[in-house]
Amino acid sequence: MLLVVSGDVRQQNFNESGAAIMERQTARRTPSSVTQMPEFPPACVNLAKDLTARCRARALQLTDDEILSITQDLESVIENLCDYIGRVPTSALGSNAYTDGAVKALSVRGFLEDDMLTNAVNSMPNRKYFHDSNMPRLVEFLQGMYHESDEFGGHLFSSLPEVSEYIEPLYDALFCPLTNQVMTDPVLTESGVTYERRAIEEHFERFADSSENVICPVTKMPLQSKTLMNNASLKSVIAEWTMRNEAMRIRIARTALSLSSTEAMVLEAIHELKSLAKLRGKNREQMHKIGVTRLLARLLDNHNVQIRHSALELLCFLVEDEEGKDIIGKTKAIARTIKLLSTNGTDERHAAISFLLELSKSQLLLEDIGSTAGSILILTTMRINDSDDPIAAQKAGEVLKNLEKCSKNIKYMAESGYLEPLQSHLVEGSEEMQMEMVGYLAELIQEQELTIDINGSTSGVLIKMVHSCNTVARKAALDVLVQLSSHRPNSKTLVEAGVVPVMVEELFIRKVDDEPLSYKAMAAAVLANVVESGIDPDTTVVNKEGHVLTSKYSIYNFVHMLKCFMPDELNLSIIRVLLALTAHAKPLAAVVSVVRENHRGHSIVELMSSWTEALGVASTRLLITLSAHMGHTIAERLCKTQGQPRRLVRSIVRAGRAAITERHAAAVTLLSRLPYRNVSLNLALVQEGAVPAILRGIEEMGSGAARMTTSRHAAPYMEGLVGTLVRLTATLYNPDVLKAAMDHDFASVLTALLAGAAGSGEVQRLAAVGLENLSYHSIKLSRPPPPPEDEPRPKKMTILKRLKDARVHNHSSSKNPPLNVCPVHRGVCTPATTFCLLEAGAVEGLLACLENDDARVVDAALGALCTLVDDRVDVEKAVVALAGQGAARRVLAALRQHRGNSLWHRCFSVVEKLLVHGDDVCVREVTGDRMLPTALVSAFHRGDANAKQAAESILRRLHKMPDYSATYMSVEF
């Protein structure tokens, strides 16, 4: 092996040593005639072929003696071949290829090592070597491969440099007599002795302050002159020997790495290579050529931490040149190094980041580093967490800075959350770079839905690109702005950068031939995102004339752009802008005014039926917002828009069959918010079959259908259904609506909703309002009982006639059950035909609602109860019915808990009826309440006219105020 690794150092020296060895080998064996040399190898080859053929032919039949004989013959053939090669003259070894072949042949059986090792050891000077160590040595392993013992001629190898000196021996002339080390700058003194310049100059300095003559350290002769002469020839010899020695040491260490027999061997080899790599660049070039760099890359997967750490440190030196970086790029070293960045060992992590920093200086490796899985993410994490490891964080930042030179790496950094490089290149880069960065930004935002915080400079560049004549640049910039503006913290930055005037100009003014409307849609989307973010529209300027977002100029243009033939995306964004503006009082009034004046309500109503669900929902929500201010106008336009009431009813039906969506909830909410007394809309709903659909939806919600009740839109959908049903009770004077209410027994349905499981506070309020509307018509619908008919005088009948009459009487009795006369309405009442609250059993539910925490629910329940004590009914009977169910206690409890003019008025109305028409028990219960006087006084002081009048009436009956209606007699004195 020692011969193999040293064969390529220098051809001439090898040939000389090879010739000397061959001469000694020739002396050991019987010489042969030179004339026989051409025939000798073929004969050996033929004999070897014959022996192997015998083995193959009789492999299973050979005896032990025959096998031993064949083995001995083969050994003889090999020895003869070696003899032949050994007799080849030195002049025949003209090429390294031939030399290597010869040496390998001589090394097959170990016939050369004894002579060579003995010769080298005997010529080795007894010198102090470069380094020593107590750990197991590679050379001991190499000795064990070729020798039974660890000793050659009484010498032991303790380090790799000694092995190289063993092969490339040192001479005494190379050593300085003073330092006993190989000289680097040899100089001659007057005595003819060569020294190291630094050593002899230090020797001369000892005699500087002395009158004694300078003495030569070796000859002990006085020197007349201190002049030193360069020993150029010896310096050249030393330099040549140093190069050969270092080359030999590199090859020996490379062999040790390839063997990797023990960890100690590998560590010593790396240490040796590291010291050589530091000396000069040629050594690094040599390491590249013989494969040291590739071997070190493999060691990065070694399980030993010290080996990985040492390999990384050596690789840092080897990749300082481009050749080393190129070699590393063809290995898996980058991926292995990235893996080592996450190690817990600080030294190893620092070595890994240092190696990666050196690699990142090569333009060819930038993309490879960035595309390695996890590389950018790990580096950005190290850079951000600088408190954990400041050194690693600093170097990670330098690596990332180098990686920015490759544009793809900037995208990878943005994907890992490190956006500064992308934004800086977007601002400072060339036009081509800006286009590329915008493309990356748009791609990242769309694919990963990143939320990016941008700065003012980036915003300015993007807004400037919107003004560009480059269609591609405009589209890319608008795409990015749409996504960036959707992140609310960016809105303020965009507004300050001037995005609103630019987007308004894109919408209202700018027209580019052959440019699709999608550009306007994107501009509108940016504007909608900005307005929805919560900026102050009253101060946001939209043009140079000073108009703001809430001015009539802006709102008029927004509303005017709403057209059914425009793209859905554009209409949706404009409606979003209007919805955001209607959240403020001033723009809301402007929107209502513009929609009324320009009859744009038709467009909004038509957009409700858009196939794009988001557009349909947004249009419906805008109409819901405007319904409180122009509800009758919207209702009339709904009725005049062909097929719109039918589509609304169908949306309710579809909701009953599938999961509830926002569109279904918005549709019924709109119907419940429009003015209840709009007969045209109510009649249209009845004619389109809305009542059965509503009742079916309420029933399904009450039954707890999983797909419906679990939806987040279930509550508004249920409230919308009940509200739409209640709106019909406001127009019972219409015969068609009244018939629908009777046919479907509205009173029973609403009574069930008061305490239904699917009901909420709003549902209970709406049910109470509906019952109030129904109960108001009960006195009109209740008919007096029929007068008793005079019975005729019985005639004399036969038995058959009597039986026939009995059957007829029984049949008629089953068809016409006894009629119940309502004591309150003084007539025949049923829940379905007269909507009587007593017959429907609604009183208990209404009284239970008085205990609700929501004052609106309590107020609605009191409104329904007040219809039972109206002056048109039998109040005494109504008070008896109410008192029997504890009405006094519950009404007084509600009066304690809640305040409000409407609630005061209704509570006091019921209380007054209880005082006037109630029995003694009821009166004592009312007058015994301690909070009643306080509530009366409070209402009298702070209530409106109705509340004050009701409180005054009770106070008068309690004798707390004078009765101004009493008649006084004048008495004259």
Tab-separated table of N, CA, C and O in Angstrom, residues 531-631:
chain	number	residue	atom	x	y	z
A	531	VAL	N	-61.845	50.066	2.397
A	531	VAL	CA	-62.970	50.704	3.088
A	531	VAL	C	-63.468	49.820	4.226
A	531	VAL	O	-63.841	50.314	5.301
A	532	GLU	N	-63.470	48.509	4.027
A	532	GLU	CA	-63.928	47.586	5.064
A	532	GLU	C	-62.977	47.484	6.238
A	532	GLU	O	-63.353	46.992	7.302
A	533	SER	N	-61.749	47.950	6.059
A	533	SER	CA	-60.753	47.808	7.123
A	533	SER	C	-60.984	48.771	8.279
A	533	SER	O	-60.332	48.648	9.316
A	534	GLY	N	-61.880	49.747	8.098
A	534	GLY	CA	-62.179	50.651	9.188
A	534	GLY	C	-61.562	52.029	9.067
A	534	GLY	O	-61.475	52.753	10.066
A	535	ILE	N	-61.134	52.422	7.871
A	535	ILE	CA	-60.594	53.772	7.699
A	535	ILE	C	-61.730	54.784	7.824
A	535	ILE	O	-62.907	54.443	7.739
A	536	ASP	N	-61.357	56.032	7.998
A	536	ASP	CA	-62.353	57.091	8.115
A	536	ASP	C	-62.724	57.568	6.714
A	536	ASP	O	-61.941	58.257	6.045
A	537	PRO	N	-63.917	57.204	6.212
A	537	PRO	CA	-64.256	57.591	4.837
A	537	PRO	C	-64.508	59.088	4.684
A	537	PRO	O	-64.429	59.617	3.570
A	538	ASP	N	-64.801	59.767	5.775
A	538	ASP	CA	-65.067	61.209	5.685
A	538	ASP	C	-63.817	62.012	5.396
A	538	ASP	O	-63.901	63.168	4.968
A	539	THR	N	-62.644	61.434	5.640
A	539	THR	CA	-61.390	62.163	5.422
A	539	THR	C	-60.528	61.544	4.327
A	539	THR	O	-59.429	62.033	4.068
A	540	THR	N	-61.006	60.498	3.700
A	540	THR	CA	-60.229	59.819	2.664
A	540	THR	C	-60.526	60.455	1.315
A	540	THR	O	-61.629	60.304	0.768
A	541	VAL	N	-59.559	61.168	0.774
A	541	VAL	CA	-59.728	61.891	-0.482
A	541	VAL	C	-59.601	60.916	-1.651
A	541	VAL	O	-58.764	60.010	-1.645
A	542	VAL	N	-60.450	61.144	-2.686
A	542	VAL	CA	-60.466	60.227	-3.827
A	542	VAL	C	-59.940	60.864	-5.107
A	542	VAL	O	-59.670	60.147	-6.075
A	543	ASN	N	-59.818	62.183	-5.166
A	543	ASN	CA	-59.296	62.825	-6.371
A	543	ASN	C	-58.700	64.183	-6.024
A	543	ASN	O	-58.719	64.618	-4.867
A	544	LYS	N	-58.183	64.833	-7.035
A	544	LYS	CA	-57.526	66.117	-6.828
A	544	LYS	C	-58.510	67.227	-6.477
A	544	LYS	O	-58.112	68.262	-5.932
A	545	GLU	N	-59.771	67.053	-6.820
A	545	GLU	CA	-60.777	68.074	-6.520
A	545	GLU	C	-61.168	68.089	-5.044
A	545	GLU	O	-61.942	68.954	-4.611
A	546	GLY	N	-60.692	67.122	-4.283
A	546	GLY	CA	-60.963	67.110	-2.859
A	546	GLY	C	-62.168	66.306	-2.444
A	546	GLY	O	-62.562	66.347	-1.274
A	547	HIS	N	-62.783	65.587	-3.386
A	547	HIS	CA	-63.909	64.745	-3.010
A	547	HIS	C	-63.434	63.603	-2.123
A	547	HIS	O	-62.328	63.091	-2.273
A	548	VAL	N	-64.293	63.218	-1.204
A	548	VAL	CA	-63.979	62.117	-0.284
A	548	VAL	C	-64.895	60.948	-0.594
A	548	VAL	O	-65.814	61.027	-1.424
A	549	LEU	N	-64.664	59.857	0.100
A	549	LEU	CA	-65.442	58.647	-0.166
A	549	LEU	C	-66.925	58.826	0.139
A	549	LEU	O	-67.772	58.207	-0.497
A	550	THR	N	-67.250	59.666	1.127
A	550	THR	CA	-68.643	59.822	1.529
A	550	THR	C	-69.371	60.922	0.755
A	550	THR	O	-70.557	61.141	0.997
A	551	SER	N	-68.682	61.593	-0.149
A	551	SER	CA	-69.343	62.659	-0.915
A	551	SER	C	-70.310	62.052	-1.917
A	551	SER	O	-70.201	60.891	-2.314
A	552	LYS	N	-71.260	62.860	-2.327
A	552	LYS	CA	-72.273	62.374	-3.265
A	552	LYS	C	-71.647	62.013	-4.612
A	552	LYS	O	-72.142	61.129	-5.318
A	553	TYR	N	-70.556	62.678	-4.962
A	553	TYR	CA	-69.852	62.360	-6.205
A	553	TYR	C	-69.406	60.903	-6.211
A	553	TYR	O	-69.634	60.167	-7.181
A	554	SER	N	-68.772	60.493	-5.133
A	554	SER	CA	-68.271	59.123	-5.056
A	554	SER	C	-69.420	58.111	-5.015
A	554	SER	O	-69.422	57.115	-5.752
A	555	ILE	N	-70.412	58.370	-4.164
A	555	ILE	CA	-71.504	57.412	-4.008
A	555	ILE	C	-72.315	57.304	-5.291
A	555	ILE	O	-72.736	56.212	-5.695
A	556	TYR	N	-72.534	58.440	-5.958
A	556	TYR	CA	-73.272	58.405	-7.230
A	556	TYR	C	-72.555	57.519	-8.242
A	556	TYR	O	-73.184	56.714	-8.945
A	557	ASN	N	-71.256	57.676	-8.359
A	557	ASN	CA	-70.500	56.870	-9.324
A	557	ASN	C	-70.505	55.395	-8.941
A	557	ASN	O	-70.585	54.519	-9.814
A	558	PHE	N	-70.394	55.118	-7.645
A	558	PHE	CA	-70.455	53.712	-7.218
A	558	PHE	C	-71.798	53.087	-7.584
A	558	PHE	O	-71.847	52.001	-8.170
A	559	VAL	N	-72.884	53.786	-7.246
A	559	VAL	CA	-74.213	53.232	-7.527
A	559	VAL	C	-74.458	53.141	-9.021
A	559	VAL	O	-75.067	52.187	-9.512
A	560	HIS	N	-73.965	54.125	-9.771
A	560	HIS	CA	-74.191	54.145	-11.217
A	560	HIS	C	-73.493	52.973	-11.915
A	560	HIS	O	-73.943	52.545	-12.992
A	561	MET	N	-72.432	52.450	-11.326
A	561	MET	CA	-71.703	51.339	-11.961
A	561	MET	C	-72.388	49.991	-11.749
A	561	MET	O	-71.994	49.005	-12.370
A	562	LEU	N	-73.400	49.942	-10.895
A	562	LEU	CA	-74.097	48.680	-10.648
A	562	LEU	C	-75.018	48.367	-11.821
A	562	LEU	O	-76.049	49.018	-12.030
A	563	LYS	N	-74.623	47.381	-12.600
A	563	LYS	CA	-75.413	46.958	-13.751
A	563	LYS	C	-75.365	45.447	-13.842
A	563	LYS	O	-74.335	44.827	-13.547
A	564	CYS	N	-76.458	44.885	-14.299
A	564	CYS	CA	-76.532	43.420	-14.338
A	564	CYS	C	-75.582	42.820	-15.363
A	564	CYS	O	-75.175	41.659	-15.227
A	565	PHE	N	-75.242	43.568	-16.398
A	565	PHE	CA	-74.368	43.019	-17.443
A	565	PHE	C	-72.887	43.197	-17.113
A	565	PHE	O	-72.028	42.746	-17.865
A	566	MET	N	-72.578	43.854	-16.011
A	566	MET	CA	-71.186	43.998	-15.595
A	566	MET	C	-70.713	42.697	-14.945
A	566	MET	O	-71.531	41.892	-14.474
A	567	PRO	N	-69.396	42.463	-14.896
A	567	PRO	CA	-68.899	41.236	-14.251
A	567	PRO	C	-69.345	41.145	-12.796
A	567	PRO	O	-69.432	42.153	-12.086
A	568	ASP	N	-69.633	39.939	-12.376
A	568	ASP	CA	-70.088	39.740	-10.992
A	568	ASP	C	-69.057	40.207	-9.982
A	568	ASP	O	-69.413	40.740	-8.916
A	569	GLU	N	-67.777	40.011	-10.292
A	569	GLU	CA	-66.733	40.433	-9.357
A	569	GLU	C	-66.759	41.946	-9.152
A	569	GLU	O	-66.567	42.441	-8.030
A	570	LEU	N	-67.002	42.680	-10.245
A	570	LEU	CA	-67.050	44.145	-10.135
A	570	LEU	C	-68.272	44.580	-9.335
A	570	LEU	O	-68.165	45.433	-8.431
A	571	ASN	N	-69.430	44.018	-9.645
A	571	ASN	CA	-70.643	44.372	-8.891
A	571	ASN	C	-70.501	44.029	-7.410
A	571	ASN	O	-70.921	44.798	-6.539
A	572	LEU	N	-69.899	42.882	-7.134
A	572	LEU	CA	-69.730	42.464	-5.739
A	572	LEU	C	-68.851	43.445	-4.977
A	572	LEU	O	-69.167	43.846	-3.839
A	573	SER	N	-67.749	43.866	-5.576
A	573	SER	CA	-66.841	44.790	-4.886
A	573	SER	C	-67.504	46.139	-4.645
A	573	SER	O	-67.327	46.749	-3.585
A	574	ILE	N	-68.282	46.625	-5.625
A	574	ILE	CA	-68.946	47.915	-5.443
A	574	ILE	C	-69.988	47.833	-4.333
A	574	ILE	O	-70.115	48.756	-3.504
A	575	ILE	N	-70.746	46.750	-4.288
A	575	ILE	CA	-71.732	46.586	-3.221
A	575	ILE	C	-71.042	46.492	-1.869
A	575	ILE	O	-71.535	47.012	-0.856
A	576	ARG	N	-69.868	45.846	-1.825
A	576	ARG	CA	-69.106	45.798	-0.569
A	576	ARG	C	-68.706	47.200	-0.121
A	576	ARG	O	-68.747	47.517	1.080
A	577	VAL	N	-68.311	48.036	-1.082
A	577	VAL	CA	-67.958	49.414	-0.735
A	577	VAL	C	-69.177	50.136	-0.169
A	577	VAL	O	-69.095	50.825	0.861
A	578	LEU	N	-70.335	49.998	-0.837
A	578	LEU	CA	-71.549	50.662	-0.358
A	578	LEU	C	-71.964	50.138	1.009
A	578	LEU	O	-72.409	50.911	1.877
A	579	LEU	N	-71.840	48.847	1.222
A	579	LEU	CA	-72.180	48.281	2.530
A	579	LEU	C	-71.295	48.853	3.621
A	579	LEU	O	-71.763	49.170	4.730
A	580	ALA	N	-70.004	48.969	3.325
A	580	ALA	CA	-69.091	49.524	4.327
A	580	ALA	C	-69.409	50.982	4.606
A	580	ALA	O	-69.313	51.444	5.755
A	581	LEU	N	-69.810	51.735	3.579
A	581	LEU	CA	-70.120	53.153	3.775
A	581	LEU	C	-71.423	53.332	4.552
A	581	LEU	O	-71.565	54.298	5.312
A	582	THR	N	-72.389	52.435	4.356
A	582	THR	CA	-73.669	52.578	5.060
A	582	THR	C	-73.554	52.323	6.549
A	582	THR	O	-74.532	52.532	7.280
A	583	ALA	N	-72.397	51.879	7.006
A	583	ALA	CA	-72.199	51.730	8.453
A	583	ALA	C	-72.061	53.082	9.132
A	583	ALA	O	-72.131	53.162	10.366
A	584	HIS	N	-71.880	54.154	8.350
A	584	HIS	CA	-71.776	55.509	8.885
A	584	HIS	C	-73.046	56.275	8.522
A	584	HIS	O	-73.628	56.075	7.443
A	585	ALA	N	-73.477	57.153	9.398
A	585	ALA	CA	-74.755	57.845	9.225
A	585	ALA	C	-74.767	58.729	7.975
A	585	ALA	O	-75.723	58.699	7.186
A	586	LYS	N	-73.728	59.523	7.780
A	586	LYS	CA	-73.718	60.464	6.658
A	586	LYS	C	-73.735	59.748	5.312
A	586	LYS	O	-74.593	60.054	4.461
A	587	PRO	N	-72.851	58.805	5.046
A	587	PRO	CA	-72.917	58.121	3.749
A	587	PRO	C	-74.174	57.269	3.581
A	587	PRO	O	-74.631	57.068	2.457
A	588	LEU	N	-74.746	56.788	4.690
A	588	LEU	CA	-75.985	56.027	4.580
A	588	LEU	C	-77.091	56.886	3.998
A	588	LEU	O	-77.841	56.463	3.091
A	589	ALA	N	-77.218	58.099	4.499
A	589	ALA	CA	-78.232	59.007	3.964
A	589	ALA	C	-77.972	59.315	2.498
A	589	ALA	O	-78.911	59.388	1.679
A	590	ALA	N	-76.689	59.442	2.123
A	590	ALA	CA	-76.359	59.729	0.724
A	590	ALA	C	-76.693	58.539	-0.168
A	590	ALA	O	-77.211	58.709	-1.284
A	591	VAL	N	-76.420	57.338	0.305
A	591	VAL	CA	-76.732	56.145	-0.484
A	591	VAL	C	-78.242	56.023	-0.682
A	591	VAL	O	-78.728	55.742	-1.793
A	592	VAL	N	-79.013	56.239	0.381
A	592	VAL	CA	-80.481	56.178	0.268
A	592	VAL	C	-80.975	57.206	-0.737
A	592	VAL	O	-81.838	56.920	-1.591
A	593	SER	N	-80.433	58.403	-0.682
A	593	SER	CA	-80.862	59.460	-1.594
A	593	SER	C	-80.544	59.115	-3.036
A	593	SER	O	-81.385	59.270	-3.931
A	594	VAL	N	-79.331	58.626	-3.289
A	594	VAL	CA	-78.921	58.306	-4.666
A	594	VAL	C	-79.734	57.138	-5.217
A	594	VAL	O	-80.165	57.150	-6.376
A	595	VAL	N	-79.965	56.118	-4.401
A	595	VAL	CA	-80.725	54.958	-4.866
A	595	VAL	C	-82.158	55.355	-5.195
A	595	VAL	O	-82.753	54.895	-6.175
A	596	ARG	N	-82.742	56.247	-4.424
A	596	ARG	CA	-84.102	56.712	-4.704
A	596	ARG	C	-84.160	57.551	-5.980
A	596	ARG	O	-85.046	57.388	-6.819
A	597	GLU	N	-83.203	58.460	-6.118
A	597	GLU	CA	-83.241	59.382	-7.248
A	597	GLU	C	-82.994	58.686	-8.577
A	597	GLU	O	-83.615	59.011	-9.580
A	598	ASN	N	-82.073	57.760	-8.615
A	598	ASN	CA	-81.646	57.170	-9.874
A	598	ASN	C	-82.303	55.824	-10.157
A	598	ASN	O	-81.946	55.168	-11.137
A	599	HIS	N	-83.221	55.433	-9.292
A	599	HIS	CA	-83.930	54.168	-9.488
A	599	HIS	C	-82.965	52.997	-9.670
A	599	HIS	O	-83.199	52.086	-10.466
A	600	ARG	N	-81.851	53.073	-8.949
A	600	ARG	CA	-80.887	51.979	-9.035
A	600	ARG	C	-81.275	50.804	-8.152
A	600	ARG	O	-80.593	49.791	-8.140
A	601	GLY	N	-82.363	50.967	-7.415
A	601	GLY	CA	-82.807	49.850	-6.593
A	601	GLY	C	-83.177	48.643	-7.412
A	601	GLY	O	-83.048	47.497	-6.963
A	602	HIS	N	-83.623	48.876	-8.667
A	602	HIS	CA	-83.963	47.751	-9.526
A	602	HIS	C	-82.738	46.878	-9.797
A	602	HIS	O	-82.826	45.638	-9.807
A	603	SER	N	-81.598	47.525	-10.035
A	603	SER	CA	-80.373	46.747	-10.300
A	603	SER	C	-79.977	45.916	-9.084
A	603	SER	O	-79.593	44.747	-9.211
A	604	ILE	N	-80.092	46.517	-7.910
A	604	ILE	CA	-79.715	45.779	-6.695
A	604	ILE	C	-80.663	44.608	-6.476
A	604	ILE	O	-80.238	43.511	-6.110
A	605	VAL	N	-81.978	44.839	-6.733
A	605	VAL	CA	-82.946	43.755	-6.578
A	605	VAL	C	-82.666	42.633	-7.568
A	605	VAL	O	-82.741	41.448	-7.230
A	606	GLU	N	-82.299	42.970	-8.778
A	606	GLU	CA	-82.006	41.950	-9.783
A	606	GLU	C	-80.727	41.180	-9.431
A	606	GLU	O	-80.619	39.981	-9.695
A	607	LEU	N	-79.767	41.892	-8.844
A	607	LEU	CA	-78.520	41.210	-8.479
A	607	LEU	C	-78.717	40.200	-7.355
A	607	LEU	O	-77.861	39.332	-7.141
A	608	MET	N	-79.835	40.296	-6.631
A	608	MET	CA	-80.117	39.294	-5.597
A	608	MET	C	-80.203	37.895	-6.182
A	608	MET	O	-79.911	36.906	-5.506
A	609	SER	N	-80.625	37.802	-7.444
A	609	SER	CA	-80.826	36.498	-8.086
A	609	SER	C	-79.595	36.027	-8.841
A	609	SER	O	-79.684	35.082	-9.629
A	610	SER	N	-78.462	36.660	-8.631
A	610	SER	CA	-77.241	36.275	-9.343
A	610	SER	C	-76.853	34.840	-9.017
A	610	SER	O	-77.060	34.341	-7.909
A	611	TRP	N	-76.278	34.174	-10.010
A	611	TRP	CA	-75.802	32.799	-9.782
A	611	TRP	C	-74.601	32.773	-8.848
A	611	TRP	O	-74.308	31.748	-8.249
A	612	THR	N	-73.910	33.902	-8.759
A	612	THR	CA	-72.799	33.997	-7.809
A	612	THR	C	-73.360	34.233	-6.416
A	612	THR	O	-73.969	35.278	-6.154
A	613	GLU	N	-73.192	33.275	-5.550
A	613	GLU	CA	-73.828	33.344	-4.241
A	613	GLU	C	-73.353	34.555	-3.447
A	613	GLU	O	-74.145	35.220	-2.776
A	614	ALA	N	-72.053	34.853	-3.503
A	614	ALA	CA	-71.524	35.984	-2.744
A	614	ALA	C	-72.180	37.288	-3.184
A	614	ALA	O	-72.510	38.154	-2.350
A	615	LEU	N	-72.388	37.449	-4.499
A	615	LEU	CA	-73.029	38.660	-5.001
A	615	LEU	C	-74.489	38.718	-4.560
A	615	LEU	O	-74.987	39.774	-4.153
A	616	GLY	N	-75.196	37.586	-4.624
A	616	GLY	CA	-76.580	37.563	-4.173
A	616	GLY	C	-76.719	37.895	-2.701
A	616	GLY	O	-77.610	38.662	-2.295
A	617	VAL	N	-75.816	37.363	-1.885
A	617	VAL	CA	-75.867	37.634	-0.443
A	617	VAL	C	-75.556	39.092	-0.171
A	617	VAL	O	-76.233	39.758	0.644
A	618	ALA	N	-74.524	39.633	-0.831
A	618	ALA	CA	-74.156	41.030	-0.599
A	618	ALA	C	-75.282	41.976	-1.017
A	618	ALA	O	-75.576	42.962	-0.319
A	619	SER	N	-75.924	41.696	-2.151
A	619	SER	CA	-77.037	42.541	-2.590
A	619	SER	C	-78.178	42.496	-1.591
A	619	SER	O	-78.784	43.529	-1.266
A	620	THR	N	-78.483	41.308	-1.086
A	620	THR	CA	-79.556	41.177	-0.105
A	620	THR	C	-79.216	41.920	1.178
A	620	THR	O	-80.080	42.591	1.778
A	621	ARG	N	-77.971	41.817	1.617
A	621	ARG	CA	-77.571	42.522	2.835
A	621	ARG	C	-77.668	44.036	2.664
A	621	ARG	O	-78.048	44.760	3.591
A	622	LEU	N	-77.328	44.535	1.461
A	622	LEU	CA	-77.457	45.980	1.222
A	622	LEU	C	-78.919	46.402	1.279
A	622	LEU	O	-79.251	47.453	1.862
A	623	LEU	N	-79.810	45.597	0.716
A	623	LEU	CA	-81.229	45.923	0.776
A	623	LEU	C	-81.750	45.864	2.209
A	623	LEU	O	-82.614	46.661	2.596
A	624	ILE	N	-81.240	44.923	2.997
A	624	ILE	CA	-81.642	44.846	4.406
A	624	ILE	C	-81.235	46.122	5.128
A	624	ILE	O	-82.001	46.685	5.934
A	625	THR	N	-80.034	46.631	4.834
A	625	THR	CA	-79.570	47.863	5.475
A	625	THR	C	-80.424	49.052	5.064
A	625	THR	O	-80.766	49.917	5.890
A	626	LEU	N	-80.814	49.101	3.782
A	626	LEU	CA	-81.596	50.228	3.293
A	626	LEU	C	-83.075	50.110	3.635
A	626	LEU	O	-83.818	51.099	3.515
A	627	SER	N	-83.523	48.931	4.039
A	627	SER	CA	-84.961	48.711	4.264
A	627	SER	C	-85.513	49.581	5.384
A	627	SER	O	-86.693	49.946	5.363
A	628	ALA	N	-84.696	49.918	6.349
A	628	ALA	CA	-85.178	50.756	7.446
A	628	ALA	C	-85.446	52.184	6.999
A	628	ALA	O	-86.158	52.932	7.691
A	629	HIS	N	-84.923	52.580	5.823
A	629	HIS	CA	-85.053	53.961	5.366
A	629	HIS	C	-85.903	54.078	4.099
A	629	HIS	O	-86.451	55.148	3.832
A	630	MET	N	-85.985	53.041	3.350
A	630	MET	CA	-86.779	53.057	2.116
A	630	MET	C	-87.412	51.688	1.883
A	630	MET	O	-87.376	51.149	0.772
A	631	GLY	N	-87.990	51.159	2.955
A	631	GLY	CA	-88.535	49.809	2.898
A	631	GLY	C	-89.671	49.652	1.909
A	631	GLY	O	-89.723	48.661	1.160
